[in-house]
Coordinates of C-alpha atoms in Angstrom, one line a residue:
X1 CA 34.7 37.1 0.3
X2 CA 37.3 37.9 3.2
X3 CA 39.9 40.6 1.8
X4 CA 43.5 40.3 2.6
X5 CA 43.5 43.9 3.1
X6 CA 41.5 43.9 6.4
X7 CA 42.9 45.4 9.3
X8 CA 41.9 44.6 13.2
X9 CA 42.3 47.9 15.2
X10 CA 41.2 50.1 18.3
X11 CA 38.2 51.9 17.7
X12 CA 38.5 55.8 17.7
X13 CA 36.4 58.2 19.7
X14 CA 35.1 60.2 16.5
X15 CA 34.0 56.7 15.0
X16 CA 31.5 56.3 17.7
X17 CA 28.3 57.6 15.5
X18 CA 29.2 55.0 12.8
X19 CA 28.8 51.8 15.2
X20 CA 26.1 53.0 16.7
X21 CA 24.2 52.9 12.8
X22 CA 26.8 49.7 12.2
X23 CA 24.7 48.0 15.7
X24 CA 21.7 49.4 14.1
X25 CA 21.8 47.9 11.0
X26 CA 23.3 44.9 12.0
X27 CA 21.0 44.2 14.4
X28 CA 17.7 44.9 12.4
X29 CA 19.1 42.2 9.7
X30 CA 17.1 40.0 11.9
X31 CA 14.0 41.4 11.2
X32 CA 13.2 42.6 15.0
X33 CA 9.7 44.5 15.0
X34 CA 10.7 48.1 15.5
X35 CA 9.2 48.4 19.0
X36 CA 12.3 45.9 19.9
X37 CA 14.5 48.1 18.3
X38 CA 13.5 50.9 20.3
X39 CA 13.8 49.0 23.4
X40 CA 17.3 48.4 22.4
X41 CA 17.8 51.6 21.2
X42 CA 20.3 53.6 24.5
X43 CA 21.8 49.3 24.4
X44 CA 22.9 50.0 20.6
X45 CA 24.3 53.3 21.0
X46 CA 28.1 53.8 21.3
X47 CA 29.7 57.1 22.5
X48 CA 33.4 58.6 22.5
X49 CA 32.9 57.8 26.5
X50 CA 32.0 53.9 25.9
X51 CA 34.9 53.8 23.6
X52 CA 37.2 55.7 26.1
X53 CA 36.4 53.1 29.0
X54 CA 36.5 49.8 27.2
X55 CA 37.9 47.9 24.7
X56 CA 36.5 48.4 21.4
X57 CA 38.4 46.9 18.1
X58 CA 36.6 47.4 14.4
X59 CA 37.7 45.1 11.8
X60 CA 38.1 47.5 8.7
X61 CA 38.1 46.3 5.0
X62 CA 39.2 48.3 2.1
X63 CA 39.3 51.3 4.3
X64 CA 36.0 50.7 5.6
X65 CA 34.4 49.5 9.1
X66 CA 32.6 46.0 8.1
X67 CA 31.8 44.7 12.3
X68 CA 33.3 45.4 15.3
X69 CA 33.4 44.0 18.7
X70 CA 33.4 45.4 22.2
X71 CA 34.7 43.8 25.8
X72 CA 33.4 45.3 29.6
X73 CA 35.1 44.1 32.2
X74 CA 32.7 44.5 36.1
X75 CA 34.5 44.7 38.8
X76 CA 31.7 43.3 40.8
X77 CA 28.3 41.7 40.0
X78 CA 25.4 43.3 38.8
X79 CA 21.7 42.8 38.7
X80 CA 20.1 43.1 36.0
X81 CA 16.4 42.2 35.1
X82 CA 16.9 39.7 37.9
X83 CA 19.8 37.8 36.7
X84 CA 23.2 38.6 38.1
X85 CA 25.1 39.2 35.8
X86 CA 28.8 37.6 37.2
X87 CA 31.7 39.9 37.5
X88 CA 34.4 38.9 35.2
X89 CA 34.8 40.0 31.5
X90 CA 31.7 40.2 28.9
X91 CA 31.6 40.5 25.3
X92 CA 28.9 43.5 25.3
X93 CA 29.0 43.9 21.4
X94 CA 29.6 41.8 18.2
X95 CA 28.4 43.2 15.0
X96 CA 29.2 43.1 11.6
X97 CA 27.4 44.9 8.6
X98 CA 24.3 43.0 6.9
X99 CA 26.2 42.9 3.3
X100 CA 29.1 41.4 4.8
X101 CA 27.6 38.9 7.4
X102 CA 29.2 35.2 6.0
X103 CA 32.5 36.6 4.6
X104 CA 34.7 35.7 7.3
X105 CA 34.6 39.1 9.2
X106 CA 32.9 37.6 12.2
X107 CA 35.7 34.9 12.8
X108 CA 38.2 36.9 12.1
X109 CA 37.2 39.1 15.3
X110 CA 36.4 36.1 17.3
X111 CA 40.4 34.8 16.5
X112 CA 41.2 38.4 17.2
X113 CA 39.7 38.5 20.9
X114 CA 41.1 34.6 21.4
X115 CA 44.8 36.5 21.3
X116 CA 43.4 39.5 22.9
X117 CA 42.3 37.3 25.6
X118 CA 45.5 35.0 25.9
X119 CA 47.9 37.9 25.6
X120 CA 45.9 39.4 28.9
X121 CA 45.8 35.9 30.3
X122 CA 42.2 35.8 30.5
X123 CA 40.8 32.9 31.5
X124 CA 36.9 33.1 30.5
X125 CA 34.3 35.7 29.0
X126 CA 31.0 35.4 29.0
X127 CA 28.3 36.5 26.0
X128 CA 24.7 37.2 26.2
X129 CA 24.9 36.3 22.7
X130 CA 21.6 37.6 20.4
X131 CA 19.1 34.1 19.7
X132 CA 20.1 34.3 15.9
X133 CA 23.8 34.0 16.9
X134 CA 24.0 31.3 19.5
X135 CA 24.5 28.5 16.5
X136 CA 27.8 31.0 15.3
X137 CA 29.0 31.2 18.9
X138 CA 28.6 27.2 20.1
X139 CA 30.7 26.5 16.4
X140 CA 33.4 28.3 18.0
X141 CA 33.7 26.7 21.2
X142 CA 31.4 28.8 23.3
X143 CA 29.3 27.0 26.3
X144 CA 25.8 27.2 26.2
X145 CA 24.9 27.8 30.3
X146 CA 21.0 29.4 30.2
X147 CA 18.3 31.6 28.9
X148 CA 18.2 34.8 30.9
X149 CA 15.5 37.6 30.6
X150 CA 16.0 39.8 28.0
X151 CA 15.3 44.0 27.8
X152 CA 12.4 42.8 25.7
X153 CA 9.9 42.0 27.9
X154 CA 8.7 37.9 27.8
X155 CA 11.8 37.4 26.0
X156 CA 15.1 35.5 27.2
X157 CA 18.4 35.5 25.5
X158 CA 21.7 32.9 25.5
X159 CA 24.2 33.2 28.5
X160 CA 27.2 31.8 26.7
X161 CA 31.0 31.7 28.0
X162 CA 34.5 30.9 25.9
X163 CA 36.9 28.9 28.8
X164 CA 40.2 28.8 27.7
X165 CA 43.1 27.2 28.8

């Protein structure tokens, strides 16, 4: 159950070795074979520089980091795997620990980057959202737009985008 004691706050630089094992884990909750996970392996690692360049809030709980979520912003469009990925703002990273997935902490960072996104009067942010997570996004108002290729070759992931306003 969600604590009243959580906290939404900036990531710090020395915390960067803890999300990289908190993407790790949360991503293998899904049961990806492990040749996926080594694909995604450089995609799932966060440094004191990725930290330092963007915007990276953890949602913490009892003193301890249950998810966090990161935003890039590109300054210009770029190709990737032949999709072009639009300039514009992206949700890059949404995880939250297996033992706590369905407690509330996921929403709570959703609401979190709704008045992140407001107070910056950003209009729209896009998502290539993980398959298993599409049905979480779409329940809170993200667009469905395409399948896209993925890193994992044959395999295509959910372009999503949040309007607002």
């Amino acid at each position: 159950m969600f604590r009243s004691e959580t906290i939404i706050r900036e990531a710090l630089l020395d915390e960067a070795a803890l999300l990289s094992e908190l993407s790790r884990e949360s991503k293998g909750y899904w049961k990806y074979p492990a040749s996926y996970m080594e694909v995604w392996q450089e995609e799932l690692t966060i440094t004191a520089d990725y930290i330092k360049s963007n915007t990276v809030q953890v949602i913490e709980s009892a003193e301890q980091i249950v998810g966090y979520y990161s935003l890039v912003f590109l300054s210009s469009d770029l190709e990737f795997l032949g999709f072009t990925l639009a300039k514009g703002w992206w949700l890059e990273h949404m995880f939250v620990r297996p033992v706590a997935i369905g407690q509330g902490y996921g929403k709570a960072m959703l609401d979190h980057l709704l008045s992140w996104l407001e107070q910056n009067q950003i209009k729209s942010i896009k998502v290539l959202a993980d398959p298993h997570a599409q049905r979480f996004y779409q329940k809170h108002s993200w667009e469905y737009i395409e399948e896209v290729p993925s890193s994992i070759s044959g395999r295509t992931t959910p372009l999503l985008i949040l309007r607002l306003g």
